[in-house]
GROMACS .gro file of C-alpha atoms in nm:
model
  367
    1MET     CA    1   4.880   6.695  10.995
    2LEU     CA    2   5.121   6.916  10.766
    3LYS     CA    3   5.234   7.136  11.093
    4LYS     CA    4   5.329   6.812  11.297
    5ILE     CA    5   5.508   6.701  10.989
    6LEU     CA    6   5.779   7.052  10.980
    7MET     CA    7   5.787   7.099  11.387
    8LEU     CA    8   5.887   6.672  11.310
    9LEU     CA    9   6.121   6.805  11.058
   10ALA     CA   10   6.266   7.095  11.315
   11GLY     CA   11   6.350   6.872  11.547
   12SER     CA   12   6.478   6.613  11.336
   13LEU     CA   13   6.682   6.934  11.113
   14PHE     CA   14   6.779   7.076  11.593
   15CYS     CA   15   6.843   6.744  11.684
   16ILE     CA   16   7.166   6.712  11.339
   17LEU     CA   17   7.264   6.999  11.443
   18PHE     CA   18   7.333   6.990  11.817
   19SER     CA   19   7.449   6.662  11.747
   20CYS     CA   20   7.702   6.803  11.486
   21GLN     CA   21   7.792   7.086  11.732
   22GLU     CA   22   7.840   6.853  12.014
   23GLU     CA   23   8.110   6.658  11.695
   24ALA     CA   24   8.350   6.971  11.609
   25VAL     CA   25   8.611   7.060  11.717
   26TYR     CA   26   8.543   7.431  11.707
   27SER     CA   27   8.203   7.586  11.665
   28VAL     CA   28   8.106   7.959  11.624
   29LYS     CA   29   7.750   8.084  11.630
   30VAL     CA   30   7.756   8.401  11.485
   31ARG     CA   31   7.416   8.657  11.530
   32LEU     CA   32   7.510   9.050  11.376
   33ASP     CA   33   7.252   9.326  11.337
   34ASN     CA   34   7.234   9.428  10.980
   35LEU     CA   35   7.360   9.182  10.838
   36GLU     CA   36   7.024   8.948  10.641
   37GLY     CA   37   7.168   8.958  10.271
   38LYS     CA   38   7.509   9.022  10.344
   39GLU     CA   39   7.818   8.781  10.171
   40VAL     CA   40   8.051   8.703  10.534
   41TYR     CA   41   8.391   8.539  10.417
   42ALA     CA   42   8.479   8.311  10.669
   43VAL     CA   43   8.910   8.188  10.673
   44PHE     CA   44   9.024   7.971  10.953
   45GLU     CA   45   9.382   7.972  10.944
   46ALA     CA   46   9.664   7.751  11.077
   47ASP     CA   47  10.067   7.858  11.094
   48ASP     CA   48  10.041   7.733  10.747
   49MET     CA   49   9.702   7.750  10.564
   50LYS     CA   50   9.401   7.905  10.512
   51ARG     CA   51   9.094   7.807  10.443
   52ILE     CA   52   8.841   8.029  10.276
   53ASP     CA   53   8.443   7.976  10.253
   54THR     CA   54   8.173   8.202  10.194
   55LEU     CA   55   7.870   8.276  10.241
   56SER     CA   56   7.568   8.317  10.051
   57SER     CA   57   7.366   8.565  10.146
   58PRO     CA   58   7.304   8.383  10.479
   59GLY     CA   59   6.874   8.387  10.580
   60GLY     CA   60   6.821   8.571  10.848
   61ASN     CA   61   7.063   8.815  11.116
   62GLU     CA   62   7.260   8.412  11.245
   63PHE     CA   63   7.439   8.159  11.118
   64ILE     CA   64   7.652   7.919  11.299
   65LEU     CA   65   8.079   7.826  11.154
   66MET     CA   66   8.150   7.435  11.266
   67GLU     CA   67   8.487   7.260  11.178
   68MET     CA   68   8.564   6.901  11.284
   69GLU     CA   69   8.955   6.910  11.199
   70GLU     CA   70   9.184   7.018  11.489
   71THR     CA   71   9.365   7.205  11.275
   72PHE     CA   72   9.290   7.625  11.314
   73HIS     CA   73   9.390   7.795  11.558
   74SER     CA   74   9.154   8.149  11.436
   75LEU     CA   75   8.889   8.231  11.267
   76THR     CA   76   8.827   8.570  11.098
   77LEU     CA   77   8.482   8.736  10.935
   78TYR     CA   78   8.491   8.958  10.655
   79PHE     CA   79   8.173   9.129  10.536
   80GLU     CA   80   8.116   9.321  10.196
   81ASN     CA   81   8.333   9.577  10.282
   82PRO     CA   82   8.680   9.475  10.374
   83ALA     CA   83   8.734   9.711  10.596
   84GLN     CA   84   8.555   9.528  10.810
   85TRP     CA   85   8.600   9.158  10.979
   86ILE     CA   86   8.562   9.031  11.325
   87THR     CA   87   8.915   8.765  11.483
   88VAL     CA   88   8.746   8.541  11.596
   89TYR     CA   89   9.076   8.310  11.882
   90LEU     CA   90   8.988   7.944  11.858
   91GLU     CA   91   9.061   7.685  12.100
   92PRO     CA   92   8.904   7.262  12.012
   93HIS     CA   93   8.560   7.212  12.183
   94ARG     CA   94   8.497   7.544  12.340
   95ARG     CA   95   8.153   7.697  12.175
   96ILE     CA   96   8.153   8.070  12.029
   97THR     CA   97   7.955   8.273  12.012
   98VAL     CA   98   7.984   8.628  11.797
   99THR     CA   99   7.721   8.920  11.828
  100GLY     CA  100   7.681   9.243  11.741
  101ASP     CA  101   7.656   9.530  11.454
  102ILE     CA  102   7.836   9.473  11.145
  103LEU     CA  103   7.773   9.865  11.138
  104TYR     CA  104   8.034   9.830  11.446
  105PRO     CA  105   8.217   9.539  11.417
  106ARG     CA  106   8.493   9.625  11.630
  107LEU     CA  107   8.227   9.680  11.874
  108ALA     CA  108   8.073   9.281  11.860
  109LYS     CA  109   8.139   9.114  12.173
  110VAL     CA  110   8.280   8.725  12.114
  111LYS     CA  111   8.239   8.512  12.459
  112GLY     CA  112   8.425   8.167  12.537
  113GLY     CA  113   8.830   8.109  12.544
  114ARG     CA  114   9.032   8.281  12.764
  115ILE     CA  115   9.135   8.575  12.495
  116ASN     CA  116   8.823   8.631  12.336
  117ASP     CA  117   8.665   8.682  12.663
  118ARG     CA  118   8.951   8.918  12.785
  119LEU     CA  119   8.953   9.113  12.445
  120THR     CA  120   8.549   9.129  12.503
  121GLU     CA  121   8.632   9.282  12.824
  122PHE     CA  122   8.896   9.538  12.695
  123ARG     CA  123   8.684   9.630  12.416
  124GLU     CA  124   8.304   9.737  12.598
  125LYS     CA  125   8.523   9.939  12.799
  126ALA     CA  126   8.660  10.150  12.504
  127SER     CA  127   8.268  10.120  12.319
  128ALA     CA  128   8.260  10.453  12.353
  129LEU     CA  129   8.620  10.581  12.156
  130LEU     CA  130   8.528  10.224  11.964
  131LYS     CA  131   8.255  10.335  11.805
  132GLU     CA  132   8.286  10.700  11.794
  133GLN     CA  133   8.667  10.609  11.567
  134THR     CA  134   8.409  10.401  11.331
  135ASP     CA  135   8.195  10.695  11.301
  136LEU     CA  136   8.459  10.968  11.198
  137THR     CA  137   8.592  10.648  10.962
  138HIS     CA  138   8.244  10.643  10.798
  139LEU     CA  139   8.216  11.045  10.695
  140MET     CA  140   8.592  11.058  10.571
  141ASP     CA  141   8.410  10.836  10.380
  142ALA     CA  142   8.123  11.026  10.207
  143PRO     CA  143   8.197  11.263   9.928
  144GLN     CA  144   8.038  11.551  10.118
  145GLU     CA  145   8.263  11.524  10.419
  146GLY     CA  146   8.651  11.626  10.242
  147GLN     CA  147   8.595  11.945  10.369
  148ASN     CA  148   8.635  11.863  10.687
  149ALA     CA  149   8.859  11.551  10.648
  150GLY     CA  150   9.175  11.768  10.896
  151LYS     CA  151   8.949  11.721  11.163
  152TYR     CA  152   8.903  11.414  11.154
  153VAL     CA  153   9.219  11.314  11.093
  154SER     CA  154   9.286  11.492  11.382
  155ARG     CA  155   8.959  11.360  11.632
  156LEU     CA  156   9.090  10.972  11.510
  157THR     CA  157   9.457  11.078  11.628
  158ASN     CA  158   9.402  11.162  11.933
  159ILE     CA  159   9.152  10.857  11.963
  160HIS     CA  160   9.396  10.631  11.885
  161HIS     CA  161   9.610  10.743  12.154
  162GLU     CA  162   9.385  10.746  12.437
  163LEU     CA  163   9.279  10.354  12.263
  164SER     CA  164   9.669  10.263  12.276
  165LEU     CA  165   9.680  10.453  12.685
  166LEU     CA  166   9.435  10.173  12.773
  167ALA     CA  167   9.543   9.882  12.588
  168ASP     CA  168   9.890   9.937  12.787
  169ALA     CA  169   9.725   9.941  13.065
  170PHE     CA  170   9.513   9.634  13.034
  171ILE     CA  171   9.862   9.471  12.895
  172ARG     CA  172  10.089   9.577  13.144
  173LYS     CA  173   9.779   9.411  13.461
  174HIS     CA  174   9.752   9.120  13.244
  175PRO     CA  175  10.101   8.970  13.073
  176ASP     CA  176  10.059   8.648  13.114
  177ASP     CA  177   9.730   8.659  12.845
  178GLY     CA  178   9.670   8.625  12.508
  179ALA     CA  179   9.476   8.860  12.500
  180SER     CA  180   9.776   9.125  12.587
  181ALA     CA  181  10.011   9.013  12.253
  182VAL     CA  182   9.666   9.059  12.031
  183LEU     CA  183   9.646   9.382  12.122
  184ILE     CA  184  10.064   9.449  12.117
  185GLY     CA  185   9.999   9.378  11.724
  186GLU     CA  186   9.643   9.577  11.665
  187TYR     CA  187   9.867   9.918  11.929
  188PHE     CA  188  10.175   9.919  11.878
  189SER     CA  189  10.290   9.652  11.562
  190ASP     CA  190  10.470   9.942  11.399
  191PRO     CA  191  10.700   9.842  11.078
  192GLU     CA  192  10.858  10.257  11.087
  193THR     CA  193  10.838  10.153  11.534
  194PRO     CA  194  11.036   9.762  11.553
  195LEU     CA  195  11.176   9.919  11.934
  196LEU     CA  196  10.874   9.973  12.084
  197THR     CA  197  10.720   9.662  11.939
  198GLU     CA  198  10.975   9.479  12.088
  199GLU     CA  199  10.881   9.684  12.415
  200TYR     CA  200  10.604   9.562  12.468
  201LEU     CA  201  10.630   9.227  12.378
  202ASN     CA  202  10.939   9.239  12.635
  203LEU     CA  203  10.690   9.309  12.904
  204LEU     CA  204  10.467   8.984  12.830
  205ASN     CA  205  10.532   8.630  13.022
  206PRO     CA  206  10.804   8.467  12.835
  207ALA     CA  207  10.582   8.131  12.907
  208LEU     CA  208  10.376   8.360  12.603
  209ASP     CA  209  10.617   8.250  12.353
  210GLY     CA  210  10.472   7.991  12.183
  211PHE     CA  211  10.139   8.218  12.112
  212TYR     CA  212  10.165   8.232  11.695
  213VAL     CA  213  10.056   8.575  11.756
  214VAL     CA  214  10.316   8.662  12.003
  215ARG     CA  215  10.564   8.439  11.723
  216GLY     CA  216  10.447   8.644  11.467
  217LEU     CA  217  10.528   8.956  11.653
  218ARG     CA  218  10.862   8.886  11.707
  219GLU     CA  219  10.962   8.773  11.358
  220THR     CA  220  10.785   9.154  11.229
  221VAL     CA  221  11.001   9.279  11.462
  222GLU     CA  222  11.314   9.075  11.329
  223LYS     CA  223  11.256   9.132  10.974
  224ALA     CA  224  11.125   9.575  11.054
  225LYS     CA  225  11.485   9.602  11.221
  226ARG     CA  226  11.720   9.483  10.974
  227THR     CA  227  11.643   9.806  10.776
  228VAL     CA  228  11.658  10.115  11.092
  229ALA     CA  229  11.899  10.364  11.094
  230GLY     CA  230  12.230  10.218  11.184
  231ALA     CA  231  12.199   9.806  11.058
  232LYS     CA  232  12.407   9.684  10.728
  233ALA     CA  233  12.241   9.735  10.477
  234PRO     CA  234  12.028   9.376  10.357
  235GLU     CA  235  12.224   9.171  10.082
  236PHE     CA  236  12.059   9.167   9.730
  237ALA     CA  237  12.161   9.056   9.386
  238VAL     CA  238  11.991   9.267   9.072
  239THR     CA  239  11.979   9.276   8.743
  240ASN     CA  240  11.928   9.657   8.627
  241LEU     CA  241  11.773   9.766   8.273
  242ASN     CA  242  12.048   9.789   8.073
  243GLY     CA  243  12.172   9.375   8.162
  244VAL     CA  244  12.397   9.529   8.472
  245SER     CA  245  12.415   9.342   8.808
  246PHE     CA  246  12.438   9.534   9.109
  247ARG     CA  247  12.436   9.407   9.470
  248PRO     CA  248  12.519   9.649   9.818
  249ASP     CA  249  12.965   9.600   9.728
  250SER     CA  250  12.854   9.755   9.408
  251PHE     CA  251  12.854  10.124   9.513
  252ALA     CA  252  13.118  10.055   9.769
  253GLY     CA  253  13.334  10.427   9.904
  254ARG     CA  254  12.966  10.605   9.725
  255TYR     CA  255  12.653  10.740   9.938
  256PHE     CA  256  12.358  10.539   9.776
  257ILE     CA  257  12.000  10.556   9.748
  258LEU     CA  258  11.790  10.274   9.662
  259ALA     CA  259  11.442  10.426   9.551
  260PHE     CA  260  11.128  10.276   9.515
  261VAL     CA  261  10.848  10.364   9.320
  262SER     CA  262  10.501  10.188   9.170
  263SER     CA  263  10.520  10.316   8.858
  264TRP     CA  264  10.800  10.483   8.626
  265SER     CA  265  10.529  10.618   8.433
  266ASP     CA  266  10.392  10.848   8.763
  267ASN     CA  267  10.789  11.032   8.760
  268CYS     CA  268  10.553  11.268   9.059
  269GLN     CA  269  10.698  10.969   9.281
  270THR     CA  270  11.057  11.051   9.147
  271ASP     CA  271  10.988  11.440   9.213
  272GLU     CA  272  10.817  11.350   9.525
  273LEU     CA  273  11.168  11.285   9.619
  274LEU     CA  274  11.357  11.496   9.464
  275LEU     CA  275  11.594  11.184   9.249
  276ASP     CA  276  11.652  11.460   8.981
  277GLU     CA  277  11.812  11.652   9.132
  278ILE     CA  278  12.008  11.467   9.305
  279GLN     CA  279  12.108  11.266   9.000
  280SER     CA  280  12.185  11.571   8.851
  281ALA     CA  281  12.354  11.672   9.166
  282TYR     CA  282  12.600  11.505   9.276
  283PRO     CA  283  12.808  11.319   9.037
  284PRO     CA  284  12.840  10.887   9.040
  285GLU     CA  285  13.153  10.907   9.185
  286LYS     CA  286  12.938  11.026   9.544
  287VAL     CA  287  12.579  10.947   9.475
  288GLU     CA  288  12.446  10.669   9.357
  289VAL     CA  289  12.058  10.687   9.309
  290MET     CA  290  11.853  10.260   9.207
  291THR     CA  291  11.538  10.333   9.156
  292VAL     CA  292  11.324  10.025   9.179
  293SER     CA  293  10.979  10.014   9.019
  294LEU     CA  294  10.670   9.783   8.983
  295ASP     CA  295  10.656   9.794   8.622
  296GLU     CA  296  10.572   9.416   8.505
  297ASP     CA  297  10.672   9.514   8.093
  298PRO     CA  298  11.043   9.678   8.209
  299ARG     CA  299  11.041   9.744   7.781
  300PRO     CA  300  10.754  10.119   7.770
  301VAL     CA  301  11.013  10.187   8.128
  302ARG     CA  302  11.272  10.200   7.877
  303GLU     CA  303  11.149  10.410   7.623
  304LEU     CA  304  11.093  10.668   7.879
  305ILE     CA  305  11.411  10.674   8.082
  306ARG     CA  306  11.576  10.650   7.666
  307ARG     CA  307  11.370  11.054   7.578
  308ASP     CA  308  11.536  11.111   7.987
  309SER     CA  309  11.764  11.378   8.029
  310VAL     CA  310  11.868  11.165   8.359
  311ALA     CA  311  12.075  10.881   8.328
  312TRP     CA  312  11.863  10.643   8.532
  313ASN     CA  313  11.976  10.325   8.690
  314VAL     CA  314  11.659  10.150   8.722
  315VAL     CA  315  11.533   9.756   8.880
  316THR     CA  316  11.181   9.656   8.716
  317ASP     CA  317  10.991   9.382   8.859
  318SER     CA  318  10.946   9.196   8.553
  319ALA     CA  319  11.213   8.882   8.737
  320GLY     CA  320  11.050   8.984   9.059
  321GLN     CA  321  11.304   9.191   9.128
  322ALA     CA  322  11.099   9.474   9.262
  323ILE     CA  323  10.884   9.275   9.463
  324GLY     CA  324  11.208   9.084   9.625
  325LEU     CA  325  11.318   9.383   9.697
  326MET     CA  326  11.061   9.490   9.864
  327ASP     CA  327  11.021   9.229  10.082
  328LEU     CA  328  11.385   9.245  10.218
  329TYR     CA  329  11.389   9.639  10.260
  330ASN     CA  330  11.035   9.661  10.474
  331VAL     CA  331  10.909   9.882  10.247
  332ASN     CA  332  10.548   9.934  10.345
  333ILE     CA  333  10.489  10.294  10.159
  334ILE     CA  334  10.589  10.396   9.841
  335PRO     CA  335  10.770  10.622   9.731
  336ARG     CA  336  11.027  10.497  10.048
  337CYS     CA  337  11.408  10.533   9.994
  338TYR     CA  338  11.724  10.422  10.140
  339LEU     CA  339  12.093  10.608  10.237
  340VAL     CA  340  12.278  10.432  10.252
  341ASP     CA  341  12.720  10.518  10.302
  342GLY     CA  342  12.973  10.412  10.155
  343GLU     CA  343  13.075  10.055  10.387
  344GLY     CA  344  12.662   9.971  10.351
  345THR     CA  345  12.508  10.123  10.656
  346ILE     CA  346  12.190  10.273  10.691
  347LEU     CA  347  12.210  10.645  10.764
  348LEU     CA  348  11.814  10.727  10.603
  349LYS     CA  349  11.483  10.604  10.527
  350THR     CA  350  11.238  10.835  10.397
  351GLU     CA  351  10.966  10.924  10.214
  352ASN     CA  352  11.030  11.300  10.215
  353GLY     CA  353  11.297  11.403   9.921
  354ILE     CA  354  11.356  11.751  10.136
  355GLU     CA  355  11.460  11.582  10.395
  356LEU     CA  356  11.702  11.320  10.147
  357ARG     CA  357  11.789  11.598   9.975
  358ARG     CA  358  11.944  11.784  10.347
  359VAL     CA  359  12.110  11.516  10.523
  360LEU     CA  360  12.220  11.372  10.164
  361GLU     CA  361  12.445  11.755  10.142
  362GLU     CA  362  12.585  11.789  10.534
  363LEU     CA  363  12.705  11.445  10.499
  364VAL     CA  364  12.901  11.562  10.088
  365ASN     CA  365  12.992  11.893  10.323
  366LYS     CA  366  13.121  11.743  10.598
  367ASP     CA  367  13.287  11.493  10.364
   0.00000   0.00000   0.00000
């Protein structure tokens, strides 16, 4: 009798689940090896919003995610290691399955919908490279493998090159496919080389211009192009620690170095950029340096500067100024500095103090 009741309950639950799947706008069934006991974060994304669901230790290796609102364009599953994720491209009323191994998320097979199917096709072709890439990344993270890091980096660079060649061939073969835009984002989107990204985007069918991935990539390209060498330095208005206001035209007629560092107490960053040497070598009427520090509390920065022999011009993040400038100047690496000429044109973007000093010496001597 108990067995019969359990069977009836199981049947009822199945019917309820099946009914929900029928009504759901989006339905994603996930089955991943080594998932049991892991925490999963499901991030549904739309153009202007995100919704995060947490699945704490789902039972077994399988679960189903359903969404009733026709709002979202993608779902990303993050696991306990934030470097591990799987992205699913959603289509209304298209059932999607995700299978694979949580240890190799980049090898996961996402089936259902043209983009998912095409990307799975690409990753199956590249599976050996993707597996080796994951294994080497895990080895690099192991403390005992530190002595082999150089070898791993070299091989990872080669793997990325080989994957890029496969992605290039796929994009040229499928210019009408949204999966090609996704691969451009994965392999050819670098804020340091926006023209390369733009070159690949121009291979795509213009019909894809409305696809949110393409829109996002083009926005990133336009933002990055604002700070390439030869571009006009973006306008800003900030106040330094002494209450003096500055704009780019405040440095008209002089070479201007805009340097971004994480913390003034970490003076190895200013040393790395050789800023103290440059400050000491050139009078302010020829070269002016402004350092942007992410320190939120300006008081300890003022104290450190007061004891320094160099008269630093420093902007901190006490009023959100540093974050705003970082976004405006597309800073994704710290330390980072820009060399701007007296007419406001960016001449150099670098993290290398030796390069900065050499270029500056050549310019000043030429003048």
